[in-house]
PDB file of C-alpha atoms in Angstrom:
ATOM      1  CA  MET A   1    -225.373  65.978  -2.931  1.00  0.00           C
ATOM      2  CA  ASN A   2    -222.590  68.626  -2.941  1.00  0.00           C
ATOM      3  CA  ASP A   3    -221.641  71.037  -5.730  1.00  0.00           C
ATOM      4  CA  ASP A   4    -219.009  68.680  -7.159  1.00  0.00           C
ATOM      5  CA  ASP A   5    -221.578  65.886  -7.347  1.00  0.00           C
ATOM      6  CA  ASP A   6    -224.016  68.276  -9.064  1.00  0.00           C
ATOM      7  CA  LEU A   7    -221.340  69.203 -11.618  1.00  0.00           C
ATOM      8  CA  MET A   8    -220.480  65.576 -12.343  1.00  0.00           C
ATOM      9  CA  ALA A   9    -224.165  64.611 -12.539  1.00  0.00           C
ATOM     10  CA  SER A  10    -224.781  67.418 -15.014  1.00  0.00           C
ATOM     11  CA  PHE A  11    -221.785  66.320 -17.063  1.00  0.00           C
ATOM     12  CA  HIS A  12    -222.865  62.687 -17.179  1.00  0.00           C
ATOM     13  CA  SER A  13    -226.396  63.723 -18.120  1.00  0.00           C
ATOM     14  CA  GLY A  14    -224.970  65.316 -21.257  1.00  0.00           C
ATOM     15  CA  GLN A  15    -224.772  69.036 -20.432  1.00  0.00           C
ATOM     16  CA  LEU A  16    -223.274  71.177 -17.684  1.00  0.00           C
ATOM     17  CA  HIS A  17    -225.568  73.428 -15.644  1.00  0.00           C
ATOM     18  CA  ALA A  18    -225.220  77.201 -16.093  1.00  0.00           C
ATOM     19  CA  ASP A  19    -222.537  77.852 -13.442  1.00  0.00           C
ATOM     20  CA  GLY A  20    -220.392  74.939 -14.561  1.00  0.00           C
ATOM     21  CA  LEU A  21    -220.781  75.938 -18.211  1.00  0.00           C
ATOM     22  CA  CYS A  22    -219.617  79.487 -17.482  1.00  0.00           C
ATOM     23  CA  TRP A  23    -216.559  78.327 -15.563  1.00  0.00           C
ATOM     24  CA  VAL A  24    -215.563  75.917 -18.306  1.00  0.00           C
ATOM     25  CA  SER A  25    -216.121  78.581 -20.971  1.00  0.00           C
ATOM     26  CA  ILE A  26    -214.116  81.274 -19.176  1.00  0.00           C
ATOM     27  CA  LEU A  27    -211.245  78.939 -18.326  1.00  0.00           C
ATOM     28  CA  SER A  28    -211.167  77.662 -21.903  1.00  0.00           C
ATOM     29  CA  CYS A  29    -210.966  81.225 -23.234  1.00  0.00           C
ATOM     30  CA  LEU A  30    -208.280  82.114 -20.715  1.00  0.00           C
ATOM     31  CA  LEU A  31    -206.222  79.061 -21.661  1.00  0.00           C
ATOM     32  CA  LEU A  32    -206.620  79.886 -25.347  1.00  0.00           C
ATOM     33  CA  ALA A  33    -205.532  83.506 -24.808  1.00  0.00           C
ATOM     34  CA  CYS A  34    -202.509  82.417 -22.755  1.00  0.00           C
ATOM     35  CA  SER A  35    -201.566  79.891 -25.431  1.00  0.00           C
ATOM     36  CA  TYR A  36    -201.726  82.561 -28.130  1.00  0.00           C
ATOM     37  CA  VAL A  37    -199.637  85.117 -26.233  1.00  0.00           C
ATOM     38  CA  GLY A  38    -197.278  82.450 -24.869  1.00  0.00           C
ATOM     39  CA  SER A  39    -196.535  81.263 -28.399  1.00  0.00           C
ATOM     40  CA  LEU A  40    -194.944  84.655 -29.086  1.00  0.00           C
ATOM     41  CA  TYR A  41    -192.346  84.089 -26.379  1.00  0.00           C
ATOM     42  CA  VAL A  42    -191.212  80.509 -26.992  1.00  0.00           C
ATOM     43  CA  TRP A  43    -188.329  81.948 -29.013  1.00  0.00           C
ATOM     44  CA  LYS A  44    -185.475  83.450 -27.016  1.00  0.00           C
ATOM     45  CA  SER A  45    -184.091  86.535 -28.710  1.00  0.00           C
ATOM     46  CA  ASP A  46    -182.455  89.843 -27.852  1.00  0.00           C
ATOM     47  CA  LEU A  47    -183.871  91.422 -30.998  1.00  0.00           C
ATOM     48  CA  PRO A  48    -186.877  93.814 -30.978  1.00  0.00           C
ATOM     49  CA  ARG A  49    -190.324  92.610 -32.068  1.00  0.00           C
ATOM     50  CA  ASP A  50    -190.123  94.372 -35.453  1.00  0.00           C
ATOM     51  CA  HIS A  51    -186.961  92.571 -36.533  1.00  0.00           C
ATOM     52  CA  PRO A  52    -187.735  90.296 -39.545  1.00  0.00           C
ATOM     53  CA  ALA A  53    -186.151  87.264 -37.853  1.00  0.00           C
ATOM     54  CA  VAL A  54    -188.356  87.709 -34.771  1.00  0.00           C
ATOM     55  CA  ILE A  55    -191.471  88.190 -36.908  1.00  0.00           C
ATOM     56  CA  LYS A  56    -190.763  85.020 -38.924  1.00  0.00           C
ATOM     57  CA  ARG A  57    -190.303  82.914 -35.792  1.00  0.00           C
ATOM     58  CA  ARG A  58    -193.475  84.289 -34.251  1.00  0.00           C
ATOM     59  CA  PHE A  59    -195.358  83.574 -37.462  1.00  0.00           C
ATOM     60  CA  THR A  60    -194.472  79.919 -37.024  1.00  0.00           C
ATOM     61  CA  SER A  61    -195.586  79.578 -33.412  1.00  0.00           C
ATOM     62  CA  VAL A  62    -198.715  81.727 -33.656  1.00  0.00           C
ATOM     63  CA  LEU A  63    -199.899  79.962 -36.807  1.00  0.00           C
ATOM     64  CA  ILE A  64    -199.513  76.597 -35.057  1.00  0.00           C
ATOM     65  CA  VAL A  65    -201.571  77.781 -32.069  1.00  0.00           C
ATOM     66  CA  SER A  66    -204.189  79.299 -34.374  1.00  0.00           C
ATOM     67  CA  ALA A  67    -204.433  76.090 -36.403  1.00  0.00           C
ATOM     68  CA  LEU A  68    -204.983  74.155 -33.172  1.00  0.00           C
ATOM     69  CA  SER A  69    -207.482  76.664 -31.722  1.00  0.00           C
ATOM     70  CA  PRO A  70    -210.561  74.888 -33.179  1.00  0.00           C
ATOM     71  CA  VAL A  71    -209.545  71.912 -31.019  1.00  0.00           C
ATOM     72  CA  PHE A  72    -210.311  74.063 -27.955  1.00  0.00           C
ATOM     73  CA  VAL A  73    -213.848  74.687 -29.240  1.00  0.00           C
ATOM     74  CA  TRP A  74    -214.338  71.023 -30.132  1.00  0.00           C
ATOM     75  CA  ALA A  75    -213.094  69.920 -26.670  1.00  0.00           C
ATOM     76  CA  TRP A  76    -215.298  72.524 -24.968  1.00  0.00           C
ATOM     77  CA  LYS A  77    -218.317  71.390 -26.988  1.00  0.00           C
ATOM     78  CA  ASP A  78    -217.632  67.739 -26.216  1.00  0.00           C
ATOM     79  CA  PHE A  79    -217.045  68.328 -22.490  1.00  0.00           C
ATOM     80  CA  THR A  80    -220.092  70.541 -21.953  1.00  0.00           C
ATOM     81  CA  GLY A  81    -222.393  68.390 -24.064  1.00  0.00           C
ATOM     82  CA  ILE A  82    -223.672  71.394 -26.028  1.00  0.00           C
ATOM     83  CA  GLN A  83    -225.705  70.136 -28.986  1.00  0.00           C
ATOM     84  CA  THR A  84    -225.909  72.298 -32.100  1.00  0.00           C
ATOM     85  CA  ASP A  85    -227.294  71.931 -35.604  1.00  0.00           C
ATOM     86  CA  PRO A  86    -224.577  74.065 -37.251  1.00  0.00           C
ATOM     87  CA  SER A  87    -221.209  72.397 -37.759  1.00  0.00           C
ATOM     88  CA  LEU A  88    -218.134  73.387 -35.751  1.00  0.00           C
ATOM     89  CA  LEU A  89    -216.762  75.351 -38.718  1.00  0.00           C
ATOM     90  CA  ALA A  90    -220.076  77.187 -39.154  1.00  0.00           C
ATOM     91  CA  LEU A  91    -220.078  78.153 -35.462  1.00  0.00           C
ATOM     92  CA  MET A  92    -216.610  79.597 -36.047  1.00  0.00           C
ATOM     93  CA  GLY A  93    -217.825  81.692 -38.967  1.00  0.00           C
ATOM     94  CA  ILE A  94    -216.351  79.552 -41.733  1.00  0.00           C
ATOM     95  CA  ARG A  95    -219.247  78.969 -44.139  1.00  0.00           C
ATOM     96  CA  LEU A  96    -220.484  79.886 -47.623  1.00  0.00           C
ATOM     97  CA  GLU A  97    -223.992  81.206 -46.947  1.00  0.00           C
ATOM     98  CA  GLY A  98    -223.978  85.006 -47.019  1.00  0.00           C
ATOM     99  CA  LEU A  99    -220.251  85.112 -47.802  1.00  0.00           C
ATOM    100  CA  ILE A 100    -220.346  87.936 -50.382  1.00  0.00           C
ATOM    101  CA  PRO A 101    -222.273  90.386 -48.146  1.00  0.00           C
ATOM    102  CA  ALA A 102    -219.966  89.409 -45.268  1.00  0.00           C
ATOM    103  CA  ILE A 103    -216.937  90.417 -47.346  1.00  0.00           C
ATOM    104  CA  ILE A 104    -218.385  93.742 -48.500  1.00  0.00           C
ATOM    105  CA  LEU A 105    -220.792  95.250 -45.940  1.00  0.00           C
ATOM    106  CA  PRO A 106    -218.792  95.180 -42.652  1.00  0.00           C
ATOM    107  CA  LEU A 107    -215.737  96.614 -44.419  1.00  0.00           C
ATOM    108  CA  LEU A 108    -217.835  99.387 -45.977  1.00  0.00           C
ATOM    109  CA  LEU A 109    -219.333 100.135 -42.567  1.00  0.00           C
ATOM    110  CA  THR A 110    -215.851 100.439 -41.047  1.00  0.00           C
ATOM    111  CA  MET A 111    -214.758 102.714 -43.891  1.00  0.00           C
ATOM    112  CA  VAL A 112    -217.757 104.940 -43.129  1.00  0.00           C
ATOM    113  CA  LEU A 113    -216.518 105.249 -39.532  1.00  0.00           C
ATOM    114  CA  PHE A 114    -213.099 106.267 -40.879  1.00  0.00           C
ATOM    115  CA  LEU A 115    -214.587 108.730 -43.370  1.00  0.00           C
ATOM    116  CA  GLY A 116    -212.736 111.686 -41.834  1.00  0.00           C
ATOM    117  CA  PRO A 117    -209.281 110.024 -41.842  1.00  0.00           C
ATOM    118  CA  LEU A 118    -209.906 108.717 -45.387  1.00  0.00           C
ATOM    119  CA  ILE A 119    -210.770 112.212 -46.672  1.00  0.00           C
ATOM    120  CA  GLN A 120    -207.701 113.581 -44.897  1.00  0.00           C
ATOM    121  CA  LEU A 121    -205.557 110.855 -46.474  1.00  0.00           C
ATOM    122  CA  ALA A 122    -206.984 111.626 -49.919  1.00  0.00           C
ATOM    123  CA  MET A 123    -206.300 115.347 -49.511  1.00  0.00           C
ATOM    124  CA  ASP A 124    -202.691 114.770 -48.482  1.00  0.00           C
ATOM    125  CA  CYS A 125    -201.953 112.069 -51.046  1.00  0.00           C
ATOM    126  CA  PRO A 126    -199.666 113.311 -53.859  1.00  0.00           C
ATOM    127  CA  TRP A 127    -201.224 110.851 -56.318  1.00  0.00           C
ATOM    128  CA  GLY A 128    -204.365 111.355 -58.325  1.00  0.00           C
ATOM    129  CA  PHE A 129    -207.109 108.713 -58.383  1.00  0.00           C
ATOM    130  CA  ILE A 130    -205.887 107.151 -61.636  1.00  0.00           C
ATOM    131  CA  ASP A 131    -202.294 106.968 -60.365  1.00  0.00           C
ATOM    132  CA  GLY A 132    -203.517 105.369 -57.137  1.00  0.00           C
ATOM    133  CA  MET A 133    -205.470 102.721 -59.023  1.00  0.00           C
ATOM    134  CA  LYS A 134    -202.408 101.958 -61.147  1.00  0.00           C
ATOM    135  CA  VAL A 135    -200.436 101.289 -57.966  1.00  0.00           C
ATOM    136  CA  VAL A 136    -203.187  99.059 -56.554  1.00  0.00           C
ATOM    137  CA  VAL A 137    -203.221  96.803 -59.631  1.00  0.00           C
ATOM    138  CA  ASP A 138    -199.432  96.780 -60.019  1.00  0.00           C
ATOM    139  CA  PRO A 139    -198.064  93.274 -59.180  1.00  0.00           C
ATOM    140  CA  TYR A 140    -194.728  94.801 -58.179  1.00  0.00           C
ATOM    141  CA  PHE A 141    -196.452  96.829 -55.454  1.00  0.00           C
ATOM    142  CA  TRP A 142    -197.993  93.683 -53.964  1.00  0.00           C
ATOM    143  CA  SER A 143    -194.719  91.766 -54.238  1.00  0.00           C
ATOM    144  CA  LEU A 144    -193.071  94.495 -52.148  1.00  0.00           C
ATOM    145  CA  CYS A 145    -195.871  94.272 -49.583  1.00  0.00           C
ATOM    146  CA  LEU A 146    -195.669  90.490 -49.353  1.00  0.00           C
ATOM    147  CA  SER A 147    -191.888  90.645 -48.896  1.00  0.00           C
ATOM    148  CA  ASP A 148    -192.248  93.077 -45.977  1.00  0.00           C
ATOM    149  CA  MET A 149    -192.532  91.076 -42.734  1.00  0.00           C
ATOM    150  CA  ARG A 150    -194.127  93.920 -40.811  1.00  0.00           C
ATOM    151  CA  TRP A 151    -196.766  94.419 -43.527  1.00  0.00           C
ATOM    152  CA  LEU A 152    -197.538  90.694 -43.512  1.00  0.00           C
ATOM    153  CA  ARG A 153    -197.840  90.715 -39.721  1.00  0.00           C
ATOM    154  CA  ASN A 154    -200.040  93.814 -39.488  1.00  0.00           C
ATOM    155  CA  GLN A 155    -202.254  93.254 -42.520  1.00  0.00           C
ATOM    156  CA  VAL A 156    -202.514  89.460 -42.822  1.00  0.00           C
ATOM    157  CA  VAL A 157    -201.239  87.248 -40.008  1.00  0.00           C
ATOM    158  CA  ALA A 158    -202.307  89.310 -36.984  1.00  0.00           C
ATOM    159  CA  PRO A 159    -205.860  90.044 -38.244  1.00  0.00           C
ATOM    160  CA  LEU A 160    -206.426  86.447 -39.346  1.00  0.00           C
ATOM    161  CA  THR A 161    -205.033  84.698 -36.263  1.00  0.00           C
ATOM    162  CA  GLU A 162    -206.389  87.158 -33.694  1.00  0.00           C
ATOM    163  CA  GLU A 163    -209.905  87.121 -35.120  1.00  0.00           C
ATOM    164  CA  LEU A 164    -209.819  83.332 -35.404  1.00  0.00           C
ATOM    165  CA  VAL A 165    -208.683  82.863 -31.808  1.00  0.00           C
ATOM    166  CA  PHE A 166    -210.338  85.768 -29.991  1.00  0.00           C
ATOM    167  CA  ARG A 167    -213.611  85.928 -31.921  1.00  0.00           C
ATOM    168  CA  ALA A 168    -214.314  82.770 -33.917  1.00  0.00           C
ATOM    169  CA  CYS A 169    -213.197  80.405 -31.142  1.00  0.00           C
ATOM    170  CA  MET A 170    -214.084  82.351 -27.994  1.00  0.00           C
ATOM    171  CA  LEU A 171    -217.542  83.681 -28.869  1.00  0.00           C
ATOM    172  CA  PRO A 172    -219.108  80.232 -29.460  1.00  0.00           C
ATOM    173  CA  MET A 173    -217.864  79.285 -25.987  1.00  0.00           C
ATOM    174  CA  LEU A 174    -219.077  82.496 -24.309  1.00  0.00           C
ATOM    175  CA  VAL A 175    -222.497  82.966 -25.948  1.00  0.00           C
ATOM    176  CA  PRO A 176    -224.196  79.893 -24.343  1.00  0.00           C
ATOM    177  CA  CYS A 177    -223.001  81.062 -20.935  1.00  0.00           C
ATOM    178  CA  ALA A 178    -223.381  84.842 -21.074  1.00  0.00           C
ATOM    179  CA  GLY A 179    -225.704  85.473 -24.007  1.00  0.00           C
ATOM    180  CA  PRO A 180    -224.761  87.426 -27.156  1.00  0.00           C
ATOM    181  CA  SER A 181    -224.848  90.950 -25.701  1.00  0.00           C
ATOM    182  CA  THR A 182    -222.688  90.166 -22.670  1.00  0.00           C
ATOM    183  CA  ALA A 183    -220.335  88.015 -24.748  1.00  0.00           C
ATOM    184  CA  ILE A 184    -219.668  90.992 -27.044  1.00  0.00           C
ATOM    185  CA  PHE A 185    -218.239  92.937 -24.094  1.00  0.00           C
ATOM    186  CA  THR A 186    -216.633  89.983 -22.313  1.00  0.00           C
ATOM    187  CA  CYS A 187    -214.679  88.604 -25.256  1.00  0.00           C
ATOM    188  CA  PRO A 188    -212.645  91.819 -25.839  1.00  0.00           C
ATOM    189  CA  LEU A 189    -211.291  91.662 -22.283  1.00  0.00           C
ATOM    190  CA  PHE A 190    -209.236  88.612 -23.241  1.00  0.00           C
ATOM    191  CA  PHE A 191    -208.183  90.427 -26.418  1.00  0.00           C
ATOM    192  CA  GLY A 192    -207.217  93.624 -24.582  1.00  0.00           C
ATOM    193  CA  VAL A 193    -205.287  91.855 -21.835  1.00  0.00           C
ATOM    194  CA  ALA A 194    -203.472  89.804 -24.477  1.00  0.00           C
ATOM    195  CA  HIS A 195    -202.006  93.052 -25.860  1.00  0.00           C
ATOM    196  CA  PHE A 196    -200.431  93.917 -22.508  1.00  0.00           C
ATOM    197  CA  HIS A 197    -197.492  91.735 -23.473  1.00  0.00           C
ATOM    198  CA  HIS A 198    -196.200  94.724 -25.477  1.00  0.00           C
ATOM    199  CA  VAL A 199    -195.383  96.351 -22.124  1.00  0.00           C
ATOM    200  CA  ILE A 200    -192.800  93.649 -21.473  1.00  0.00           C
ATOM    201  CA  GLU A 201    -190.966  94.418 -24.701  1.00  0.00           C
ATOM    202  CA  LEU A 202    -191.148  98.194 -24.270  1.00  0.00           C
ATOM    203  CA  LEU A 203    -189.703  97.899 -20.766  1.00  0.00           C
ATOM    204  CA  ARG A 204    -187.127  95.362 -21.895  1.00  0.00           C
ATOM    205  CA  PHE A 205    -185.767  97.622 -24.643  1.00  0.00           C
ATOM    206  CA  ARG A 206    -186.343 100.799 -22.582  1.00  0.00           C
ATOM    207  CA  GLN A 207    -188.480 102.422 -25.234  1.00  0.00           C
ATOM    208  CA  GLY A 208    -189.735 105.287 -23.055  1.00  0.00           C
ATOM    209  CA  THR A 209    -190.292 106.013 -19.388  1.00  0.00           C
ATOM    210  CA  VAL A 210    -192.050 103.504 -17.152  1.00  0.00           C
ATOM    211  CA  SER A 211    -195.043 105.817 -16.596  1.00  0.00           C
ATOM    212  CA  GLY A 212    -195.260 106.591 -20.306  1.00  0.00           C
ATOM    213  CA  ILE A 213    -195.162 102.902 -21.216  1.00  0.00           C
ATOM    214  CA  PHE A 214    -197.946 102.018 -18.800  1.00  0.00           C
ATOM    215  CA  LEU A 215    -200.105 104.943 -19.931  1.00  0.00           C
ATOM    216  CA  SER A 216    -199.598 103.752 -23.487  1.00  0.00           C
ATOM    217  CA  ALA A 217    -200.567 100.226 -22.408  1.00  0.00           C
ATOM    218  CA  VAL A 218    -203.767 101.474 -20.742  1.00  0.00           C
ATOM    219  CA  PHE A 219    -204.679 103.406 -23.889  1.00  0.00           C
ATOM    220  CA  GLN A 220    -203.931 100.379 -26.069  1.00  0.00           C
ATOM    221  CA  PHE A 221    -206.016  98.130 -23.801  1.00  0.00           C
ATOM    222  CA  SER A 222    -208.955 100.547 -24.023  1.00  0.00           C
ATOM    223  CA  TYR A 223    -208.658 100.911 -27.787  1.00  0.00           C
ATOM    224  CA  THR A 224    -208.271  97.180 -28.443  1.00  0.00           C
ATOM    225  CA  ALA A 225    -211.152  96.374 -26.073  1.00  0.00           C
ATOM    226  CA  VAL A 226    -213.497  98.766 -27.902  1.00  0.00           C
ATOM    227  CA  PHE A 227    -212.311  97.463 -31.273  1.00  0.00           C
ATOM    228  CA  GLY A 228    -212.694  93.873 -30.032  1.00  0.00           C
ATOM    229  CA  ALA A 229    -216.287  94.581 -29.005  1.00  0.00           C
ATOM    230  CA  TYR A 230    -216.958  95.963 -32.489  1.00  0.00           C
ATOM    231  CA  THR A 231    -215.570  92.924 -34.324  1.00  0.00           C
ATOM    232  CA  ALA A 232    -217.354  90.619 -31.861  1.00  0.00           C
ATOM    233  CA  PHE A 233    -220.580  92.450 -32.724  1.00  0.00           C
ATOM    234  CA  ILE A 234    -219.874  91.939 -36.438  1.00  0.00           C
ATOM    235  CA  PHE A 235    -219.087  88.256 -35.902  1.00  0.00           C
ATOM    236  CA  ILE A 236    -222.320  87.577 -34.009  1.00  0.00           C
ATOM    237  CA  ARG A 237    -224.480  89.641 -36.368  1.00  0.00           C
ATOM    238  CA  THR A 238    -223.026  88.188 -39.591  1.00  0.00           C
ATOM    239  CA  GLY A 239    -221.945  84.740 -38.421  1.00  0.00           C
ATOM    240  CA  HIS A 240    -218.806  85.091 -40.548  1.00  0.00           C
ATOM    241  CA  LEU A 241    -215.094  85.291 -39.738  1.00  0.00           C
ATOM    242  CA  VAL A 242    -214.132  87.125 -42.941  1.00  0.00           C
ATOM    243  CA  GLY A 243    -215.808  90.419 -41.982  1.00  0.00           C
ATOM    244  CA  PRO A 244    -213.910  90.876 -38.693  1.00  0.00           C
ATOM    245  CA  VAL A 245    -210.636  89.869 -40.386  1.00  0.00           C
ATOM    246  CA  LEU A 246    -211.013  92.455 -43.154  1.00  0.00           C
ATOM    247  CA  CYS A 247    -212.079  95.170 -40.702  1.00  0.00           C
ATOM    248  CA  HIS A 248    -209.132  94.326 -38.461  1.00  0.00           C
ATOM    249  CA  SER A 249    -206.704  94.559 -41.377  1.00  0.00           C
ATOM    250  CA  PHE A 250    -208.191  97.872 -42.503  1.00  0.00           C
ATOM    251  CA  CYS A 251    -207.993  99.365 -38.997  1.00  0.00           C
ATOM    252  CA  ASN A 252    -204.390  98.203 -38.627  1.00  0.00           C
ATOM    253  CA  TYR A 253    -203.599 100.041 -41.857  1.00  0.00           C
ATOM    254  CA  MET A 254    -205.418 103.230 -40.831  1.00  0.00           C
ATOM    255  CA  GLY A 255    -204.240 103.296 -37.219  1.00  0.00           C
ATOM    256  CA  PHE A 256    -205.888 105.456 -34.559  1.00  0.00           C
ATOM    257  CA  PRO A 257    -207.372 108.618 -36.131  1.00  0.00           C
ATOM    258  CA  ALA A 258    -204.837 111.480 -36.034  1.00  0.00           C
ATOM    259  CA  LEU A 259    -207.133 114.131 -34.591  1.00  0.00           C
ATOM    260  CA  SER A 260    -204.243 116.438 -33.695  1.00  0.00           C
ATOM    261  CA  THR A 261    -203.105 116.417 -37.330  1.00  0.00           C
ATOM    262  CA  ALA A 262    -206.656 117.091 -38.474  1.00  0.00           C
ATOM    263  CA  LEU A 263    -206.901 120.109 -36.136  1.00  0.00           C
ATOM    264  CA  ASP A 264    -203.725 121.578 -37.637  1.00  0.00           C
ATOM    265  CA  HIS A 265    -204.703 120.847 -41.243  1.00  0.00           C
ATOM    266  CA  PRO A 266    -205.285 123.811 -43.610  1.00  0.00           C
ATOM    267  CA  HIS A 267    -208.715 122.325 -44.450  1.00  0.00           C
ATOM    268  CA  ARG A 268    -209.528 121.333 -40.881  1.00  0.00           C
ATOM    269  CA  LEU A 269    -213.183 122.447 -41.006  1.00  0.00           C
ATOM    270  CA  THR A 270    -213.837 120.226 -44.016  1.00  0.00           C
ATOM    271  CA  ILE A 271    -211.960 117.274 -42.535  1.00  0.00           C
ATOM    272  CA  LEU A 272    -213.570 117.611 -39.092  1.00  0.00           C
ATOM    273  CA  SER A 273    -216.990 117.780 -40.760  1.00  0.00           C
ATOM    274  CA  PHE A 274    -216.271 114.454 -42.420  1.00  0.00           C
ATOM    275  CA  TYR A 275    -215.087 113.060 -39.066  1.00  0.00           C
ATOM    276  CA  VAL A 276    -218.454 113.942 -37.529  1.00  0.00           C
ATOM    277  CA  LEU A 277    -220.406 112.802 -40.583  1.00  0.00           C
ATOM    278  CA  GLY A 278    -218.599 109.439 -40.557  1.00  0.00           C
ATOM    279  CA  VAL A 279    -219.407 108.809 -36.888  1.00  0.00           C
ATOM    280  CA  VAL A 280    -223.073 109.803 -37.333  1.00  0.00           C
ATOM    281  CA  LEU A 281    -223.512 107.625 -40.432  1.00  0.00           C
ATOM    282  CA  PHE A 282    -221.740 104.746 -38.702  1.00  0.00           C
ATOM    283  CA  PHE A 283    -224.221 104.675 -35.823  1.00  0.00           C
ATOM    284  CA  LEU A 284    -227.149 105.061 -38.211  1.00  0.00           C
ATOM    285  CA  LEU A 285    -225.962 102.181 -40.416  1.00  0.00           C
ATOM    286  CA  ILE A 286    -224.423  99.748 -37.907  1.00  0.00           C
ATOM    287  CA  PHE A 287    -227.586  97.681 -37.424  1.00  0.00           C
ATOM    288  CA  PRO A 288    -228.992  97.870 -40.982  1.00  0.00           C
ATOM    289  CA  MET A 289    -225.667  96.909 -42.612  1.00  0.00           C
ATOM    290  CA  THR A 290    -225.116  93.986 -40.236  1.00  0.00           C
ATOM    291  CA  ALA A 291    -228.706  92.687 -40.315  1.00  0.00           C
ATOM    292  CA  PRO A 292    -228.538  88.852 -40.090  1.00  0.00           C
ATOM    293  CA  VAL A 293    -231.016  88.577 -42.975  1.00  0.00           C
ATOM    294  CA  PHE A 294    -228.130  89.405 -45.353  1.00  0.00           C
ATOM    295  CA  TYR A 295    -225.952  86.599 -44.013  1.00  0.00           C
ATOM    296  CA  GLY A 296    -228.351  83.732 -43.304  1.00  0.00           C
ATOM    297  CA  PHE A 297    -230.807  84.018 -40.428  1.00  0.00           C
ATOM    298  CA  PRO A 298    -230.252  82.981 -37.711  1.00  0.00           C
ATOM    299  CA  THR A 299    -226.472  83.149 -37.674  1.00  0.00           C
ATOM    300  CA  PRO A 300    -224.892  79.913 -36.350  1.00  0.00           C
ATOM    301  CA  VAL A 301    -223.493  81.384 -33.141  1.00  0.00           C
ATOM    302  CA  CYS A 302    -226.953  82.751 -32.240  1.00  0.00           C
ATOM    303  CA  THR A 303    -228.356  79.216 -32.218  1.00  0.00           C
ATOM    304  CA  LEU A 304    -226.257  78.565 -29.092  1.00  0.00           C
ATOM    305  CA  THR A 305    -228.500  80.644 -26.861  1.00  0.00           C
ATOM    306  CA  SER A 306    -232.173  80.483 -25.920  1.00  0.00           C
ATOM    307  CA  THR A 307    -232.276  84.265 -25.378  1.00  0.00           C
ATOM    308  CA  PRO A 308    -230.746  85.781 -28.551  1.00  0.00           C
ATOM    309  CA  GLY A 309    -232.174  89.283 -28.013  1.00  0.00           C
ATOM    310  CA  SER A 310    -231.957  92.138 -30.502  1.00  0.00           C
ATOM    311  CA  ILE A 311    -228.298  91.440 -31.324  1.00  0.00           C
ATOM    312  CA  CYS A 312    -229.252  88.278 -33.199  1.00  0.00           C
ATOM    313  CA  SER A 313    -232.285  89.680 -34.994  1.00  0.00           C
TER     314      SER A 313
END
């Protein structure tokens, strides 16, 4: 019997063998990533990506792809014959058990990591705490945010759709093949490569030199890959989609830490101390604050593997 016969025999018996499962999982993730990025370019336009008209059109196409993304997981599950006790939605991190901790703890953990930038922001902010709280609860402030297409893209649509597609849909397909630990570092590769499409637009509108654009793309790939591994870790540990979405939105708001600005700040020793403190506390708290016991043990995605390891416990 040749390899093709082995694959078909495994399929008809109800479940693909390991090699076949991995190929199906990787190809499914690749197709999903291409569908997501491709949806951004179905609209022909000579306008830059930040133009409101371009953003609105892309909202339409990317929301359609994101809404259809669970179909990829369902088709993968049906084709491979993977049997699970948790429902499809639970595997994708959409569930009620442990929801409150999943909303609070991962976001707090991410804020700890950004302790230095947050202290720097507080020092430079012209508002006092009371004034800041008044702005936060002001409906007019939120109406301005919701009417800003770039704010909606960066803080709502991009975090929600990217975490749904690249974490909630891809990780359940990768974990049975690679295991949780490897999946955490494999999944972000699709996420990082997906962001290379920005190079096309930068080159198209000549926003910088060719070498500068590609260096920027390499940096962005590295940053998004590391960030993707972090949110994948949160997804597997908590079994919830909401945590990665909120962390993604927060990081989009904060941006990459402005270390050069911190070095030139009049209170640089204080700010840099908080930078270091934030990083140290982050690594001390990352496992305790994401302990699956807070979110319902075991988390649904961890039931897809026979070797969960320390990531799932």
